[in-house]
């Protein structure tokens, strides 16, 4: 992923805070010889304190066979994206039709070493951690390895603990443009308000000095 200096995360806190609010991504691992990479969409829980990710997949998933060849994987998370029409980006004093269209997006890529979790109690603890993250209001039984309703189902899944080794983070929101152009784009996003425009606007404004 190409990251220009003006698109880079300002610091570690920026991408960690963004990732805390975006917990669905795609996990990629190399395929076999002559095969493309395997890419698995999944929910995950990221723990910044210990730099690891928790996830799980069904036991029949072909992902496990690929992990036998390599434990190195990439978790890619992309969101808060929006198409920016050319006129919004036109330089001051230039015809609006001379503006160049572009894409806004935030992307965090975690390069990880994958550790498979098969021990029932460890899997139960992993699932309970995910449950508490995604369903903090409760309402479901505790995940216990040797008790219903979830214990008997644990054999059908395998857990993943991904140790994060490196991070690439990109926030492409026209930071190189003059402030007047950036505000014009922000106004366009606020007015159009479609798809993920509100998320893109929130991230863009968070990176503008007068809006922090």
Short mmCIF file of C-alpha atoms in Angstrom, two decimals:
data_model
loop_
_atom_site.label_atom_id
_atom_site.label_comp_id
_atom_site.label_asym_id
_atom_site.label_seq_id
_atom_site.Cartn_x
_atom_site.Cartn_y
_atom_site.Cartn_z
CA UNK A 1 0.00 0.00 0.00
CA UNK A 2 1.46 3.34 -1.08
CA UNK A 3 1.48 5.84 1.79
CA UNK A 4 2.49 9.40 1.03
CA UNK A 5 3.81 11.43 3.97
CA UNK A 6 0.60 13.51 4.05
CA UNK A 7 -1.56 10.35 4.15
CA UNK A 8 0.29 8.66 7.00
CA UNK A 9 -1.19 8.31 10.46
CA UNK A 10 -0.15 11.22 12.64
CA UNK A 11 0.84 8.81 15.38
CA UNK A 12 0.10 5.34 16.72
CA UNK A 13 -2.88 6.61 18.69
CA UNK A 14 -4.72 7.74 15.55
CA UNK A 15 -4.81 4.37 13.83
CA UNK A 16 -5.43 2.51 17.09
CA UNK A 17 -8.46 4.66 17.90
CA UNK A 18 -9.78 4.24 14.38
CA UNK A 19 -9.26 0.47 14.51
CA UNK A 20 -11.11 0.27 17.83
CA UNK A 21 -14.23 1.43 15.97
CA UNK A 22 -13.70 -0.79 12.91
CA UNK A 23 -13.62 -4.46 13.85
CA UNK A 24 -14.48 -6.17 10.57
CA UNK A 25 -11.82 -6.83 7.96
CA UNK A 26 -10.26 -9.32 5.57
CA UNK A 27 -7.60 -11.80 6.60
CA UNK A 28 -5.23 -12.84 3.81
CA UNK A 29 -2.76 -15.71 3.64
CA UNK A 30 -0.63 -17.01 0.77
CA UNK A 31 -2.21 -19.77 -1.29
CA UNK A 32 -0.41 -22.85 -2.53
CA UNK A 33 2.00 -22.81 -5.50
CA UNK A 34 0.22 -21.34 -8.50
CA UNK A 35 -2.80 -20.40 -6.40
CA UNK A 36 -3.99 -16.89 -5.46
CA UNK A 37 -3.98 -15.77 -1.82
CA UNK A 38 -6.91 -16.83 0.35
CA UNK A 39 -8.93 -13.89 1.69
CA UNK A 40 -11.37 -14.40 4.54
CA UNK A 41 -13.82 -11.67 5.72
CA UNK A 42 -14.26 -11.79 9.49
CA UNK A 43 -15.04 -9.97 12.70
CA UNK A 44 -12.11 -9.61 15.08
CA UNK A 45 -11.08 -8.09 18.40
CA UNK A 46 -7.86 -6.06 18.55
CA UNK A 47 -6.05 -5.68 21.87
CA UNK A 48 -3.59 -2.76 21.69
CA UNK A 49 -2.16 -3.50 25.13
CA UNK A 50 -0.70 -6.81 23.96
CA UNK A 51 -0.68 -6.11 20.20
CA UNK A 52 -2.75 -9.12 19.21
CA UNK A 53 -5.98 -9.93 17.40
CA UNK A 54 -8.55 -12.59 18.34
CA UNK A 55 -10.78 -14.29 15.76
CA UNK A 56 -12.22 -17.68 14.89
CA UNK A 57 -13.26 -19.62 11.80
CA UNK A 58 -15.19 -22.77 11.05
CA UNK A 59 -13.09 -25.95 11.14
CA UNK A 60 -13.82 -26.87 7.45
CA UNK A 61 -12.48 -23.50 6.24
CA UNK A 62 -9.67 -23.94 3.65
CA UNK A 63 -7.78 -21.17 5.45
CA UNK A 64 -6.36 -23.72 7.91
CA UNK A 65 -4.60 -25.71 5.18
CA UNK A 66 -2.92 -22.53 3.94
CA UNK A 67 -1.73 -21.74 7.48
CA UNK A 68 0.11 -25.05 7.59
CA UNK A 69 2.46 -23.69 4.92
CA UNK A 70 2.94 -20.25 6.46
CA UNK A 71 1.94 -18.54 9.67
CA UNK A 72 2.43 -15.06 8.24
CA UNK A 73 -0.89 -13.36 7.46
CA UNK A 74 -2.20 -9.88 6.73
CA UNK A 75 -5.34 -8.41 8.28
CA UNK A 76 -6.67 -5.56 6.15
CA UNK A 77 -9.34 -3.14 7.34
CA UNK A 78 -10.77 -0.45 5.01
CA UNK A 79 -13.67 1.87 5.76
CA UNK A 80 -14.88 5.48 5.84
CA UNK A 81 -14.43 5.64 2.09
CA UNK A 82 -16.08 8.02 -0.33
CA UNK A 83 -15.78 9.03 -3.98
CA UNK A 84 -14.78 12.69 -4.33
CA UNK A 85 -16.01 14.32 -7.58
CA UNK A 86 -13.54 16.34 -9.60
CA UNK A 87 -15.20 19.77 -9.10
CA UNK A 88 -14.84 19.47 -5.32
CA UNK A 89 -11.05 19.21 -5.75
CA UNK A 90 -10.53 22.00 -8.28
CA UNK A 91 -7.74 24.43 -7.28
CA UNK A 92 -8.83 27.91 -6.28
CA UNK A 93 -9.13 30.12 -9.36
CA UNK A 94 -9.39 27.18 -11.77
CA UNK A 95 -12.48 26.01 -13.64
CA UNK A 96 -14.40 23.44 -11.59
CA UNK A 97 -14.22 20.98 -14.48
CA UNK A 98 -10.43 20.88 -14.10
CA UNK A 99 -10.61 19.22 -10.70
CA UNK A 100 -9.34 15.66 -10.45
CA UNK A 101 -11.71 13.02 -8.98
CA UNK A 102 -10.28 10.83 -6.22
CA UNK A 103 -11.14 8.43 -3.42
CA UNK A 104 -11.09 9.08 0.30
CA UNK A 105 -10.50 6.12 2.63
CA UNK A 106 -8.90 4.95 5.82
CA UNK A 107 -6.93 1.70 5.77
CA UNK A 108 -5.03 -0.21 8.42
CA UNK A 109 -3.04 -3.32 7.57
CA UNK A 110 -1.71 -5.55 10.33
CA UNK A 111 1.05 -7.98 9.46
CA UNK A 112 0.74 -10.85 11.91
CA UNK A 113 1.98 -14.26 12.92
CA UNK A 114 -0.99 -16.60 13.34
CA UNK A 115 -1.32 -19.02 16.26
CA UNK A 116 -4.08 -21.63 16.07
CA UNK A 117 -6.12 -22.30 19.21
CA UNK A 118 -7.70 -25.74 19.49
CA UNK A 119 -7.79 -26.42 23.25
CA UNK A 120 -11.47 -26.23 24.31
CA UNK A 121 -11.03 -23.95 27.33
CA UNK A 122 -8.80 -21.58 25.39
CA UNK A 123 -11.36 -21.47 22.57
CA UNK A 124 -14.12 -20.77 25.06
CA UNK A 125 -12.13 -17.88 26.55
CA UNK A 126 -11.52 -16.46 23.06
CA UNK A 127 -15.20 -16.64 22.14
CA UNK A 128 -16.22 -15.08 25.45
CA UNK A 129 -13.81 -12.18 24.80
CA UNK A 130 -15.37 -11.67 21.38
CA UNK A 131 -18.88 -11.89 22.86
CA UNK A 132 -18.09 -9.23 25.45
CA UNK A 133 -16.67 -6.95 22.75
CA UNK A 134 -19.48 -7.26 20.23
CA UNK A 135 -22.35 -7.79 22.65
CA UNK A 136 -21.48 -5.80 25.79
CA UNK A 137 -25.16 -5.58 26.70
CA UNK A 138 -25.14 -9.33 27.40
CA UNK A 139 -28.19 -11.45 26.76
CA UNK A 140 -26.33 -14.64 25.85
CA UNK A 141 -25.07 -17.50 27.98
CA UNK A 142 -21.43 -17.54 29.04
CA UNK A 143 -19.15 -19.57 26.77
CA UNK A 144 -17.94 -22.52 28.86
CA UNK A 145 -15.98 -25.40 27.35
CA UNK A 146 -17.82 -28.23 29.08
CA UNK A 147 -21.30 -26.77 29.39
CA UNK A 148 -24.22 -26.03 27.07
CA UNK A 149 -25.26 -24.23 25.00
CA UNK A 150 -21.91 -23.41 23.41
CA UNK A 151 -19.55 -26.05 24.80
CA UNK A 152 -20.74 -28.86 22.49
CA UNK A 153 -20.33 -26.57 19.47
CA UNK A 154 -16.67 -25.70 20.09
CA UNK A 155 -15.43 -28.69 18.10
CA UNK A 156 -16.79 -27.03 14.96
CA UNK A 157 -14.46 -24.04 15.12
CA UNK A 158 -10.81 -23.19 15.59
CA UNK A 159 -9.51 -20.04 17.23
CA UNK A 160 -6.91 -17.61 15.96
CA UNK A 161 -4.56 -15.42 17.94
CA UNK A 162 -2.71 -13.07 15.60
CA UNK A 163 0.43 -11.49 17.02
CA UNK A 164 0.88 -8.11 15.33
CA UNK A 165 4.42 -7.61 14.01
CA UNK A 166 4.03 -4.51 11.83
CA UNK A 167 1.38 -1.95 10.95
CA UNK A 168 0.71 0.16 7.85
CA UNK A 169 -1.91 2.88 8.28
CA UNK A 170 -3.18 5.32 5.67
CA UNK A 171 -5.71 8.15 5.94
CA UNK A 172 -6.28 9.54 2.44
CA UNK A 173 -8.29 12.73 2.99
CA UNK A 174 -6.66 15.45 0.85
CA UNK A 175 -4.31 16.59 3.61
CA UNK A 176 -1.95 18.00 0.97
CA UNK A 177 -4.65 20.30 -0.45
CA UNK A 178 -5.06 23.95 0.60
CA UNK A 179 -7.43 24.46 3.51
CA UNK A 180 -10.02 26.17 1.33
CA UNK A 181 -10.22 23.13 -0.96
CA UNK A 182 -10.41 20.74 2.00
CA UNK A 183 -13.34 22.70 3.43
CA UNK A 184 -15.06 22.66 0.05
CA UNK A 185 -14.73 18.87 0.00
CA UNK A 186 -16.02 18.62 3.57
CA UNK A 187 -19.01 20.75 2.64
CA UNK A 188 -19.68 18.50 -0.35
CA UNK A 189 -19.61 15.39 1.82
CA UNK A 190 -21.93 16.95 4.39
CA UNK A 191 -24.39 18.03 1.70
CA UNK A 192 -24.36 14.78 -0.27
CA UNK A 193 -24.53 12.59 2.86
CA UNK A 194 -24.74 9.24 1.06
CA UNK A 195 -23.20 5.86 1.76
CA UNK A 196 -20.16 6.30 3.98
CA UNK A 197 -19.92 10.07 3.49
CA UNK A 198 -20.53 10.79 7.17
CA UNK A 199 -17.70 8.48 8.23
CA UNK A 200 -15.34 9.97 5.65
CA UNK A 201 -16.29 13.49 6.78
CA UNK A 202 -15.65 12.62 10.43
CA UNK A 203 -12.15 11.35 9.68
CA UNK A 204 -11.36 14.24 7.34
CA UNK A 205 -12.36 16.85 9.91
CA UNK A 206 -10.37 15.08 12.63
CA UNK A 207 -7.24 15.68 10.56
CA UNK A 208 -7.91 19.38 9.92
CA UNK A 209 -6.11 21.65 12.41
CA UNK A 210 -9.04 24.01 13.00
CA UNK A 211 -11.46 21.14 13.68
CA UNK A 212 -9.50 19.10 16.22
#
